[in-house]
Amino acid sequence: MNKRISPPYILTFFICLLLWLLLTGTFNREDLLTGLVVSALVAYISAKNLLILNGLIIAPYSLLALINYLGYFLWALLKSNIDLAQRVVAKEIPIDPAMIKVKTTMQSDLGKLILANSITLTPGTLSVDVTDDFLLVHWIDCPDGTSIEQATQAIAEDFEYYLKGFLK
Amino acid sequence: MRLIADCFFLLGALFIFLGALGLIRMPDVYNRIQAGTKAVTLGAMAIFIGLFILFPQWGAKLFIIMGFMLLTNPVSSSAIARSFYRSGIKVWHHPSKQPQEDNKQ
C-alpha cells in the first residue's frame, strides 16, 4: 500500500464499519466478521477516489472541535428557520437579495465543501459556486455596498473558526 | 411520551409548511431554493426526533438518516442554484431600489 494514500483507506474502513455496526445493531461473531470483510473490500476498492478525506485533521482534540461545531451549526440552523418563517409570513416579504463573493481561508476541498454546506443552511445565505478561494453566495438581505471583507466577516468567519479545529 | 413526540411532529410539519409557503411567495428561484432547503432540513429533523422519542430502538438508523440529510440536502440545493446561475438566470432585486452592484470582480 502506498504510504501517501493510506489515511483515506483507514478512514473509509472505519466509516464503513461504523455504519455497518449502527445499521445491523448486533455484535454477533458472524455479523461482525461480515462487516469487517465488506468494509475492508469497500475501502480497498473506493478509497483512491476518496482523497477528499485528506482534509480531515486526525487528532484527539478534533473530536471535541467537531462536537463544538455541530452545536454551533444546529443553533444556526434553528435561527435560520425562525428568520425564514418570519420573512415568509410577513405581508410584504422583507428581502433585498444580492449575489456576493466571500473569501475563504479553508485549504482543503473537504473544508470548502463543509463550509459551503454550513453557509447554505444558515440565516439568509445560499452558496452557489466555488472558485479557488472564493465562494459565490446568494444573500437574501444584503446591505447596500457590501465589500468582500464585510461579507466574509458576516457570513463565513464564525464557521471557519469552528471548522479549523478538525479540517485543513 | 406520546405527547412530546406529537409536539415534534407538529413542529416539523409546521416548518415544512412554511417552506412550501416560501416556495410560493418568494419572487425568484434563488430565494425559493433558500426557503425550500432550510425549512425542509429542519422540519425533517424534527420529525425524526419525534420518531426517536416514540421508537428509541430505531435510534441508530434515524441518526444515520439525519446525518445523510444534513450532508446531502445543502449540496443538492447548491448544485441546483449553481446550474441556474451558470445558465444566466439574473438575481431578483427589490423594485424600489437601484439595482445594487454585486461585489464580484
mmCIF file of N, CA and C in Angstrom, chain A residues 18-19 21-24 70 73-74 77-78 80-82 84-85 87-93 95-102 113-114 116-131 134 136 138-140 142-149 151, chain B residues 11 15 17-23 25-43 45 60-61 63-64 68-79 81-83 85-86 89 91-94 97-98 100-105:
data_model
loop_
_atom_site.group_PDB
_atom_site.id
_atom_site.type_symbol
_atom_site.label_atom_id
_atom_site.label_comp_id
_atom_site.label_asym_id
_atom_site.label_seq_id
_atom_site.Cartn_x
_atom_site.Cartn_y
_atom_site.Cartn_z
ATOM 1 N N LEU A 18 -18.367 1.524 11.033
ATOM 2 C CA LEU A 18 -19.280 2.210 11.961
ATOM 3 C C LEU A 18 -20.708 2.169 11.426
ATOM 4 N N LEU A 19 -20.855 2.469 10.110
ATOM 5 C CA LEU A 19 -22.188 2.423 9.513
ATOM 6 C C LEU A 19 -22.775 1.027 9.621
ATOM 7 N N LEU A 21 -22.097 -1.315 11.838
ATOM 8 C CA LEU A 21 -22.475 -1.626 13.221
ATOM 9 C C LEU A 21 -23.775 -0.920 13.592
ATOM 10 N N LEU A 22 -23.903 0.358 13.176
ATOM 11 C CA LEU A 22 -25.117 1.094 13.510
ATOM 12 C C LEU A 22 -26.331 0.477 12.823
ATOM 13 N N LEU A 23 -26.151 0.023 11.580
ATOM 14 C CA LEU A 23 -27.302 -0.490 10.833
ATOM 15 C C LEU A 23 -27.706 -1.881 11.278
ATOM 16 N N THR A 24 -26.720 -2.764 11.540
ATOM 17 C CA THR A 24 -27.097 -4.107 11.973
ATOM 18 C C THR A 24 -27.499 -4.115 13.434
ATOM 19 N N LEU A 70 -20.788 21.139 15.669
ATOM 20 C CA LEU A 70 -22.155 20.646 15.469
ATOM 21 C C LEU A 70 -23.150 21.431 16.314
ATOM 22 N N PHE A 73 -23.585 24.776 14.739
ATOM 23 C CA PHE A 73 -24.276 24.631 13.462
ATOM 24 C C PHE A 73 -25.777 24.411 13.653
ATOM 25 N N LEU A 74 -26.140 23.535 14.604
ATOM 26 C CA LEU A 74 -27.565 23.274 14.832
ATOM 27 C C LEU A 74 -28.265 24.527 15.332
ATOM 28 N N LEU A 77 -28.854 26.645 12.381
ATOM 29 C CA LEU A 77 -29.949 26.104 11.561
ATOM 30 C C LEU A 77 -31.301 26.510 12.146
ATOM 31 N N LEU A 78 -31.408 26.403 13.469
ATOM 32 C CA LEU A 78 -32.666 26.782 14.122
ATOM 33 C C LEU A 78 -32.947 28.268 13.911
ATOM 34 N N SER A 80 -31.884 30.166 11.508
ATOM 35 C CA SER A 80 -32.191 30.466 10.109
ATOM 36 C C SER A 80 -33.639 30.118 9.802
ATOM 37 N N ASN A 81 -34.175 29.061 10.443
ATOM 38 C CA ASN A 81 -35.554 28.697 10.185
ATOM 39 C C ASN A 81 -36.523 29.705 10.778
ATOM 40 N N ILE A 82 -36.204 30.197 11.969
ATOM 41 C CA ILE A 82 -37.079 31.207 12.574
ATOM 42 C C ILE A 82 -37.054 32.478 11.735
ATOM 43 N N LEU A 84 -36.406 32.684 8.546
ATOM 44 C CA LEU A 84 -37.139 32.435 7.300
ATOM 45 C C LEU A 84 -38.645 32.452 7.531
ATOM 46 N N ALA A 85 -39.072 31.848 8.654
ATOM 47 C CA ALA A 85 -40.509 31.825 8.955
ATOM 48 C C ALA A 85 -41.058 33.228 9.061
ATOM 49 N N ARG A 87 -39.886 35.897 7.622
ATOM 50 C CA ARG A 87 -39.943 36.520 6.304
ATOM 51 C C ARG A 87 -41.134 36.011 5.494
ATOM 52 N N VAL A 88 -41.380 34.686 5.597
ATOM 53 C CA VAL A 88 -42.405 34.087 4.745
ATOM 54 C C VAL A 88 -43.802 34.564 5.131
ATOM 55 N N VAL A 89 -44.052 34.709 6.447
ATOM 56 C CA VAL A 89 -45.407 35.064 6.853
ATOM 57 C C VAL A 89 -45.654 36.568 6.835
ATOM 58 N N ALA A 90 -44.601 37.380 6.622
ATOM 59 C CA ALA A 90 -44.796 38.828 6.579
ATOM 60 C C ALA A 90 -45.668 39.194 5.382
ATOM 61 N N LYS A 91 -46.417 40.295 5.528
ATOM 62 C CA LYS A 91 -47.364 40.649 4.475
ATOM 63 C C LYS A 91 -46.638 40.990 3.174
ATOM 64 N N GLU A 92 -45.588 41.800 3.312
ATOM 65 C CA GLU A 92 -44.743 42.073 2.159
ATOM 66 C C GLU A 92 -43.364 41.517 2.477
ATOM 67 N N ILE A 93 -42.900 40.576 1.675
ATOM 68 C CA ILE A 93 -41.700 39.841 2.050
ATOM 69 C C ILE A 93 -40.505 40.789 2.160
ATOM 70 N N ILE A 95 -37.225 41.303 1.780
ATOM 71 C CA ILE A 95 -35.935 40.813 1.301
ATOM 72 C C ILE A 95 -35.310 41.822 0.349
ATOM 73 N N ASP A 96 -33.990 41.759 0.266
ATOM 74 C CA ASP A 96 -33.234 42.643 -0.601
ATOM 75 C C ASP A 96 -32.019 41.853 -1.083
ATOM 76 N N PRO A 97 -32.245 40.886 -1.974
ATOM 77 C CA PRO A 97 -31.187 39.918 -2.248
ATOM 78 C C PRO A 97 -30.100 40.445 -3.184
ATOM 79 N N ALA A 98 -28.928 39.835 -3.077
ATOM 80 C CA ALA A 98 -27.832 40.142 -3.989
ATOM 81 C C ALA A 98 -26.877 38.950 -4.021
ATOM 82 N N MET A 99 -26.098 38.865 -5.107
ATOM 83 C CA MET A 99 -25.085 37.838 -5.248
ATOM 84 C C MET A 99 -23.757 38.448 -4.799
ATOM 85 N N ILE A 100 -23.098 37.859 -3.824
ATOM 86 C CA ILE A 100 -21.848 38.437 -3.356
ATOM 87 C C ILE A 100 -20.771 37.373 -3.286
ATOM 88 N N LYS A 101 -19.520 37.832 -3.218
ATOM 89 C CA LYS A 101 -18.396 36.909 -3.096
ATOM 90 C C LYS A 101 -17.881 36.911 -1.672
ATOM 91 N N VAL A 102 -17.472 35.741 -1.221
ATOM 92 C CA VAL A 102 -16.927 35.590 0.119
ATOM 93 C C VAL A 102 -15.595 34.887 -0.008
ATOM 94 N N LEU A 113 -16.132 22.300 1.122
ATOM 95 C CA LEU A 113 -17.447 21.660 0.989
ATOM 96 C C LEU A 113 -18.281 21.861 2.240
ATOM 97 N N ILE A 114 -17.674 21.582 3.395
ATOM 98 C CA ILE A 114 -18.439 21.693 4.639
ATOM 99 C C ILE A 114 -18.796 23.149 4.899
ATOM 100 N N ALA A 116 -19.319 25.457 2.620
ATOM 101 C CA ALA A 116 -20.412 25.828 1.713
ATOM 102 C C ALA A 116 -21.736 25.263 2.214
ATOM 103 N N ASN A 117 -21.689 24.028 2.704
ATOM 104 C CA ASN A 117 -22.897 23.414 3.263
ATOM 105 C C ASN A 117 -23.418 24.229 4.438
ATOM 106 N N SER A 118 -22.499 24.619 5.329
ATOM 107 C CA SER A 118 -22.913 25.371 6.505
ATOM 108 C C SER A 118 -23.529 26.697 6.096
ATOM 109 N N ILE A 119 -22.909 27.357 5.095
ATOM 110 C CA ILE A 119 -23.439 28.650 4.655
ATOM 111 C C ILE A 119 -24.840 28.478 4.085
ATOM 112 N N THR A 120 -25.056 27.396 3.337
ATOM 113 C CA THR A 120 -26.377 27.179 2.760
ATOM 114 C C THR A 120 -27.444 27.047 3.838
ATOM 115 N N LEU A 121 -27.097 26.440 4.966
ATOM 116 C CA LEU A 121 -28.115 26.179 5.978
ATOM 117 C C LEU A 121 -28.188 27.258 7.056
ATOM 118 N N THR A 122 -27.504 28.383 6.881
ATOM 119 C CA THR A 122 -27.569 29.430 7.906
ATOM 120 C C THR A 122 -28.389 30.618 7.422
ATOM 121 N N PRO A 123 -28.742 31.527 8.343
ATOM 122 C CA PRO A 123 -29.744 32.548 8.025
ATOM 123 C C PRO A 123 -29.501 33.316 6.735
ATOM 124 N N GLY A 124 -30.411 33.172 5.791
ATOM 125 C CA GLY A 124 -30.439 34.048 4.637
ATOM 126 C C GLY A 124 -29.345 33.900 3.611
ATOM 127 N N THR A 125 -28.554 32.842 3.668
ATOM 128 C CA THR A 125 -27.486 32.717 2.687
ATOM 129 C C THR A 125 -27.556 31.363 1.989
ATOM 130 N N LEU A 126 -27.124 31.361 0.704
ATOM 131 C CA LEU A 126 -27.141 30.135 -0.099
ATOM 132 C C LEU A 126 -25.879 30.146 -0.944
ATOM 133 N N SER A 127 -24.998 29.161 -0.743
ATOM 134 C CA SER A 127 -23.783 29.166 -1.558
ATOM 135 C C SER A 127 -24.100 28.610 -2.933
ATOM 136 N N VAL A 128 -23.615 29.321 -3.956
ATOM 137 C CA VAL A 128 -23.968 28.984 -5.331
ATOM 138 C C VAL A 128 -22.795 28.348 -6.065
ATOM 139 N N ASP A 129 -21.591 28.871 -5.876
ATOM 140 C CA ASP A 129 -20.468 28.377 -6.658
ATOM 141 C C ASP A 129 -19.176 28.525 -5.854
ATOM 142 N N VAL A 130 -18.211 27.685 -6.171
ATOM 143 C CA VAL A 130 -16.904 27.774 -5.518
ATOM 144 C C VAL A 130 -15.838 27.900 -6.592
ATOM 145 N N THR A 131 -15.008 28.956 -6.501
ATOM 146 C CA THR A 131 -13.855 29.063 -7.389
ATOM 147 C C THR A 131 -12.648 29.398 -6.531
ATOM 148 N N PHE A 134 -12.739 31.611 -3.400
ATOM 149 C CA PHE A 134 -13.931 32.429 -3.247
ATOM 150 C C PHE A 134 -15.202 31.587 -3.355
ATOM 151 N N LEU A 136 -19.259 31.955 -4.050
ATOM 152 C CA LEU A 136 -20.299 32.851 -4.525
ATOM 153 C C LEU A 136 -21.552 32.568 -3.699
ATOM 154 N N HIS A 138 -25.499 33.706 -2.418
ATOM 155 C CA HIS A 138 -26.718 34.492 -2.599
ATOM 156 C C HIS A 138 -27.224 34.884 -1.230
ATOM 157 N N TRP A 139 -27.238 36.199 -0.955
ATOM 158 C CA TRP A 139 -27.618 36.683 0.373
ATOM 159 C C TRP A 139 -28.993 37.324 0.271
ATOM 160 N N ILE A 140 -29.919 36.863 1.097
ATOM 161 C CA ILE A 140 -31.322 37.246 0.933
ATOM 162 C C ILE A 140 -31.570 38.670 1.397
ATOM 163 N N CYS A 142 -29.071 41.644 1.708
ATOM 164 C CA CYS A 142 -27.723 42.191 1.632
ATOM 165 C C CYS A 142 -27.751 43.704 1.829
ATOM 166 N N PRO A 143 -26.989 44.239 2.814
ATOM 167 C CA PRO A 143 -26.891 45.694 2.954
ATOM 168 C C PRO A 143 -26.218 46.291 1.726
ATOM 169 N N ASP A 144 -26.557 47.533 1.404
ATOM 170 C CA ASP A 144 -26.008 48.156 0.203
ATOM 171 C C ASP A 144 -24.494 48.274 0.292
ATOM 172 N N GLY A 145 -23.841 48.056 -0.856
ATOM 173 C CA GLY A 145 -22.409 48.284 -0.968
ATOM 174 C C GLY A 145 -21.564 47.463 -0.030
ATOM 175 N N THR A 146 -21.894 46.165 0.130
ATOM 176 C CA THR A 146 -21.088 45.314 0.989
ATOM 177 C C THR A 146 -19.832 44.878 0.242
ATOM 178 N N SER A 147 -18.662 45.033 0.881
ATOM 179 C CA SER A 147 -17.427 44.600 0.243
ATOM 180 C C SER A 147 -17.171 43.134 0.565
ATOM 181 N N ILE A 148 -16.148 42.568 -0.114
ATOM 182 C CA ILE A 148 -15.831 41.160 0.135
ATOM 183 C C ILE A 148 -15.469 40.945 1.598
ATOM 184 N N GLU A 149 -14.696 41.894 2.170
ATOM 185 C CA GLU A 149 -14.253 41.715 3.555
ATOM 186 C C GLU A 149 -15.447 41.709 4.507
ATOM 187 N N ALA A 151 -18.569 41.024 3.823
ATOM 188 C CA ALA A 151 -19.385 39.828 3.616
ATOM 189 C C ALA A 151 -18.731 38.619 4.257
ATOM 190 N N LEU B 11 -44.178 20.398 15.018
ATOM 191 C CA LEU B 11 -43.151 21.396 14.704
ATOM 192 C C LEU B 11 -42.564 21.134 13.316
ATOM 193 N N PHE B 15 -42.739 23.602 10.032
ATOM 194 C CA PHE B 15 -41.597 24.137 9.288
ATOM 195 C C PHE B 15 -41.703 23.769 7.809
ATOM 196 N N PHE B 17 -44.420 23.192 6.164
ATOM 197 C CA PHE B 17 -45.486 24.010 5.589
ATOM 198 C C PHE B 17 -44.980 25.410 5.264
ATOM 199 N N LEU B 18 -44.199 25.991 6.210
ATOM 200 C CA LEU B 18 -43.663 27.330 5.960
ATOM 201 C C LEU B 18 -42.717 27.308 4.757
ATOM 202 N N GLY B 19 -41.965 26.209 4.629
ATOM 203 C CA GLY B 19 -41.099 26.089 3.459
ATOM 204 C C GLY B 19 -41.894 26.095 2.174
ATOM 205 N N ALA B 20 -42.995 25.355 2.166
ATOM 206 C CA ALA B 20 -43.839 25.304 0.972
ATOM 207 C C ALA B 20 -44.446 26.663 0.677
ATOM 208 N N LEU B 21 -44.863 27.356 1.755
ATOM 209 C CA LEU B 21 -45.403 28.707 1.585
ATOM 210 C C LEU B 21 -44.338 29.631 0.986
ATOM 211 N N GLY B 22 -43.096 29.463 1.473
ATOM 212 C CA GLY B 22 -41.994 30.251 0.935
ATOM 213 C C GLY B 22 -41.786 29.978 -0.540
ATOM 214 N N LEU B 23 -41.907 28.702 -0.919
ATOM 215 C CA LEU B 23 -41.738 28.342 -2.336
ATOM 216 C C LEU B 23 -42.726 29.114 -3.197
ATOM 217 N N ARG B 25 -44.387 32.061 -2.275
ATOM 218 C CA ARG B 25 -44.393 33.513 -2.126
ATOM 219 C C ARG B 25 -43.115 34.205 -2.591
ATOM 220 N N MET B 26 -41.977 33.496 -2.576
ATOM 221 C CA MET B 26 -40.718 34.156 -2.897
ATOM 222 C C MET B 26 -40.654 34.581 -4.362
ATOM 223 N N PRO B 27 -39.962 35.685 -4.656
ATOM 224 C CA PRO B 27 -40.015 36.242 -6.002
ATOM 225 C C PRO B 27 -39.141 35.560 -7.052
ATOM 226 N N ASP B 28 -38.003 34.964 -6.676
ATOM 227 C CA ASP B 28 -37.189 34.356 -7.736
ATOM 228 C C ASP B 28 -36.621 33.023 -7.291
ATOM 229 N N VAL B 29 -35.925 32.355 -8.218
ATOM 230 C CA VAL B 29 -35.564 30.962 -7.987
ATOM 231 C C VAL B 29 -34.584 30.801 -6.826
ATOM 232 N N TYR B 30 -33.631 31.758 -6.654
ATOM 233 C CA TYR B 30 -32.657 31.581 -5.575
ATOM 234 C C TYR B 30 -33.330 31.670 -4.205
ATOM 235 N N ASN B 31 -34.245 32.642 -4.078
ATOM 236 C CA ASN B 31 -34.955 32.764 -2.805
ATOM 237 C C ASN B 31 -35.813 31.541 -2.539
ATOM 238 N N ARG B 32 -36.361 30.993 -3.596
ATOM 239 C CA ARG B 32 -37.187 29.794 -3.409
ATOM 240 C C ARG B 32 -36.347 28.622 -2.953
ATOM 241 N N ILE B 33 -35.142 28.499 -3.527
ATOM 242 C CA ILE B 33 -34.268 27.411 -3.082
ATOM 243 C C ILE B 33 -33.935 27.589 -1.606
ATOM 244 N N GLN B 34 -33.652 28.855 -1.212
ATOM 245 C CA GLN B 34 -33.356 29.101 0.206
ATOM 246 C C GLN B 34 -34.499 28.644 1.098
ATOM 247 N N ALA B 35 -35.718 29.060 0.724
ATOM 248 C CA ALA B 35 -36.871 28.689 1.548
ATOM 249 C C ALA B 35 -37.009 27.178 1.611
ATOM 250 N N GLY B 36 -36.865 26.523 0.452
ATOM 251 C CA GLY B 36 -37.038 25.078 0.412
ATOM 252 C C GLY B 36 -36.029 24.342 1.273
ATOM 253 N N THR B 37 -34.726 24.641 1.066
ATOM 254 C CA THR B 37 -33.699 23.846 1.724
ATOM 255 C C THR B 37 -33.801 23.886 3.238
ATOM 256 N N LYS B 38 -33.788 25.102 3.792
ATOM 257 C CA LYS B 38 -33.663 25.211 5.248
ATOM 258 C C LYS B 38 -34.859 24.612 5.961
ATOM 259 N N ALA B 39 -36.040 25.017 5.534
ATOM 260 C CA ALA B 39 -37.237 24.573 6.230
ATOM 261 C C ALA B 39 -37.364 23.058 6.181
ATOM 262 N N VAL B 40 -37.095 22.482 5.006
ATOM 263 C CA VAL B 40 -37.278 21.041 4.882
ATOM 264 C C VAL B 40 -36.245 20.292 5.708
ATOM 265 N N THR B 41 -34.994 20.799 5.739
ATOM 266 C CA THR B 41 -33.977 20.108 6.540
ATOM 267 C C THR B 41 -34.374 20.070 8.009
ATOM 268 N N LEU B 42 -34.710 21.233 8.555
ATOM 269 C CA LEU B 42 -35.046 21.250 9.980
ATOM 270 C C LEU B 42 -36.367 20.528 10.253
ATOM 271 N N GLY B 43 -37.337 20.678 9.349
ATOM 272 C CA GLY B 43 -38.607 20.001 9.541
ATOM 273 C C GLY B 43 -38.447 18.497 9.581
ATOM 274 N N MET B 45 -35.753 16.907 10.341
ATOM 275 C CA MET B 45 -35.030 16.511 11.545
ATOM 276 C C MET B 45 -35.954 16.482 12.757
ATOM 277 N N ALA B 60 -30.225 4.370 16.032
ATOM 278 C CA ALA B 60 -29.027 4.387 15.202
ATOM 279 C C ALA B 60 -29.363 4.706 13.753
ATOM 280 N N LYS B 61 -30.421 4.046 13.263
ATOM 281 C CA LYS B 61 -30.776 4.261 11.855
ATOM 282 C C LYS B 61 -31.270 5.677 11.616
ATOM 283 N N PHE B 63 -30.432 8.241 13.262
ATOM 284 C CA PHE B 63 -29.258 9.098 13.362
ATOM 285 C C PHE B 63 -28.513 9.128 12.027
ATOM 286 N N ILE B 64 -28.368 7.947 11.409
ATOM 287 C CA ILE B 64 -27.681 7.891 10.109
ATOM 288 C C ILE B 64 -28.452 8.692 9.061
ATOM 289 N N PHE B 68 -27.072 11.883 6.856
ATOM 290 C CA PHE B 68 -27.049 11.964 5.400
ATOM 291 C C PHE B 68 -27.879 13.135 4.893
ATOM 292 N N MET B 69 -29.002 13.413 5.561
ATOM 293 C CA MET B 69 -29.813 14.557 5.124
ATOM 294 C C MET B 69 -29.056 15.856 5.304
ATOM 295 N N LEU B 70 -28.384 15.990 6.453
ATOM 296 C CA LEU B 70 -27.627 17.227 6.700
ATOM 297 C C LEU B 70 -26.511 17.389 5.685
ATOM 298 N N LEU B 71 -25.918 16.272 5.238
ATOM 299 C CA LEU B 71 -24.816 16.374 4.278
ATOM 300 C C LEU B 71 -25.313 16.625 2.858
ATOM 301 N N THR B 72 -26.375 15.919 2.447
ATOM 302 C CA THR B 72 -26.722 15.929 1.026
ATOM 303 C C THR B 72 -27.707 17.027 0.652
ATOM 304 N N ASN B 73 -28.546 17.461 1.602
ATOM 305 C CA ASN B 73 -29.563 18.450 1.266
ATOM 306 C C ASN B 73 -28.961 19.765 0.768
ATOM 307 N N PRO B 74 -28.024 20.369 1.527
ATOM 308 C CA PRO B 74 -27.432 21.617 1.026
ATOM 309 C C PRO B 74 -26.637 21.422 -0.247
ATOM 310 N N VAL B 75 -25.986 20.249 -0.414
ATOM 311 C CA VAL B 75 -25.218 20.025 -1.639
ATOM 312 C C VAL B 75 -26.133 20.061 -2.855
ATOM 313 N N SER B 76 -27.270 19.376 -2.750
ATOM 314 C CA SER B 76 -28.149 19.328 -3.919
ATOM 315 C C SER B 76 -28.726 20.706 -4.218
ATOM 316 N N SER B 77 -29.091 21.478 -3.167
ATOM 317 C CA SER B 77 -29.656 22.795 -3.454
ATOM 318 C C SER B 77 -28.596 23.718 -4.028
ATOM 319 N N SER B 78 -27.333 23.586 -3.557
ATOM 320 C CA SER B 78 -26.266 24.376 -4.146
ATOM 321 C C SER B 78 -26.079 24.011 -5.614
ATOM 322 N N ALA B 79 -26.180 22.705 -5.918
ATOM 323 C CA ALA B 79 -25.998 22.269 -7.301
ATOM 324 C C ALA B 79 -27.083 22.863 -8.195
ATOM 325 N N ALA B 81 -28.819 25.642 -7.603
ATOM 326 C CA ALA B 81 -28.584 27.084 -7.710
ATOM 327 C C ALA B 81 -27.448 27.373 -8.676
ATOM 328 N N ARG B 82 -26.407 26.535 -8.613
ATOM 329 C CA ARG B 82 -25.244 26.736 -9.476
ATOM 330 C C ARG B 82 -25.618 26.580 -10.939
ATOM 331 N N SER B 83 -26.430 25.556 -11.238
ATOM 332 C CA SER B 83 -26.791 25.354 -12.639
ATOM 333 C C SER B 83 -27.674 26.496 -13.141
ATOM 334 N N TYR B 85 -27.437 29.581 -12.025
ATOM 335 C CA TYR B 85 -26.538 30.724 -12.173
ATOM 336 C C TYR B 85 -25.732 30.610 -13.458
ATOM 337 N N ARG B 86 -25.246 29.404 -13.740
ATOM 338 C CA ARG B 86 -24.444 29.189 -14.950
ATOM 339 C C ARG B 86 -25.260 29.404 -16.215
ATOM 340 N N ILE B 89 -29.509 32.923 -15.158
ATOM 341 C CA ILE B 89 -30.679 33.488 -14.502
ATOM 342 C C ILE B 89 -30.236 34.651 -13.613
ATOM 343 N N VAL B 91 -30.406 37.663 -10.680
ATOM 344 C CA VAL B 91 -30.908 37.768 -9.313
ATOM 345 C C VAL B 91 -31.994 38.830 -9.257
ATOM 346 N N TRP B 92 -33.060 38.526 -8.531
ATOM 347 C CA TRP B 92 -34.147 39.481 -8.363
ATOM 348 C C TRP B 92 -33.715 40.569 -7.389
ATOM 349 N N HIS B 93 -33.948 41.833 -7.755
ATOM 350 C CA HIS B 93 -33.642 42.932 -6.841
ATOM 351 C C HIS B 93 -34.931 43.627 -6.456
ATOM 352 N N HIS B 94 -34.889 44.233 -5.270
ATOM 353 C CA HIS B 94 -36.072 44.920 -4.792
ATOM 354 C C HIS B 94 -36.425 46.070 -5.734
ATOM 355 N N LYS B 97 -35.482 49.826 -5.210
ATOM 356 C CA LYS B 97 -34.088 50.231 -5.073
ATOM 357 C C LYS B 97 -33.404 50.233 -6.428
ATOM 358 N N GLN B 98 -32.335 51.033 -6.511
ATOM 359 C CA GLN B 98 -31.463 50.914 -7.669
ATOM 360 C C GLN B 98 -30.851 49.514 -7.621
ATOM 361 N N GLN B 100 -28.367 47.072 -7.039
ATOM 362 C CA GLN B 100 -27.044 47.288 -6.469
ATOM 363 C C GLN B 100 -26.017 46.411 -7.175
ATOM 364 N N GLU B 101 -24.796 46.969 -7.208
ATOM 365 C CA GLU B 101 -23.722 46.243 -7.878
ATOM 366 C C GLU B 101 -23.326 45.047 -7.037
ATOM 367 N N ASP B 102 -23.247 43.883 -7.659
ATOM 368 C CA ASP B 102 -22.701 42.737 -6.957
ATOM 369 C C ASP B 102 -21.191 42.941 -6.856
ATOM 370 N N ASN B 103 -20.616 42.474 -5.737
ATOM 371 C CA ASN B 103 -19.227 42.856 -5.480
ATOM 372 C C ASN B 103 -18.211 41.899 -6.099
ATOM 373 N N LYS B 104 -18.566 41.274 -7.216
ATOM 374 C CA LYS B 104 -17.562 40.393 -7.816
ATOM 375 C C LYS B 104 -16.714 41.147 -8.839
ATOM 376 N N GLN B 105 -15.467 40.733 -8.931
ATOM 377 C CA GLN B 105 -14.556 41.395 -9.854
ATOM 378 C C GLN B 105 -14.703 40.828 -11.259
#
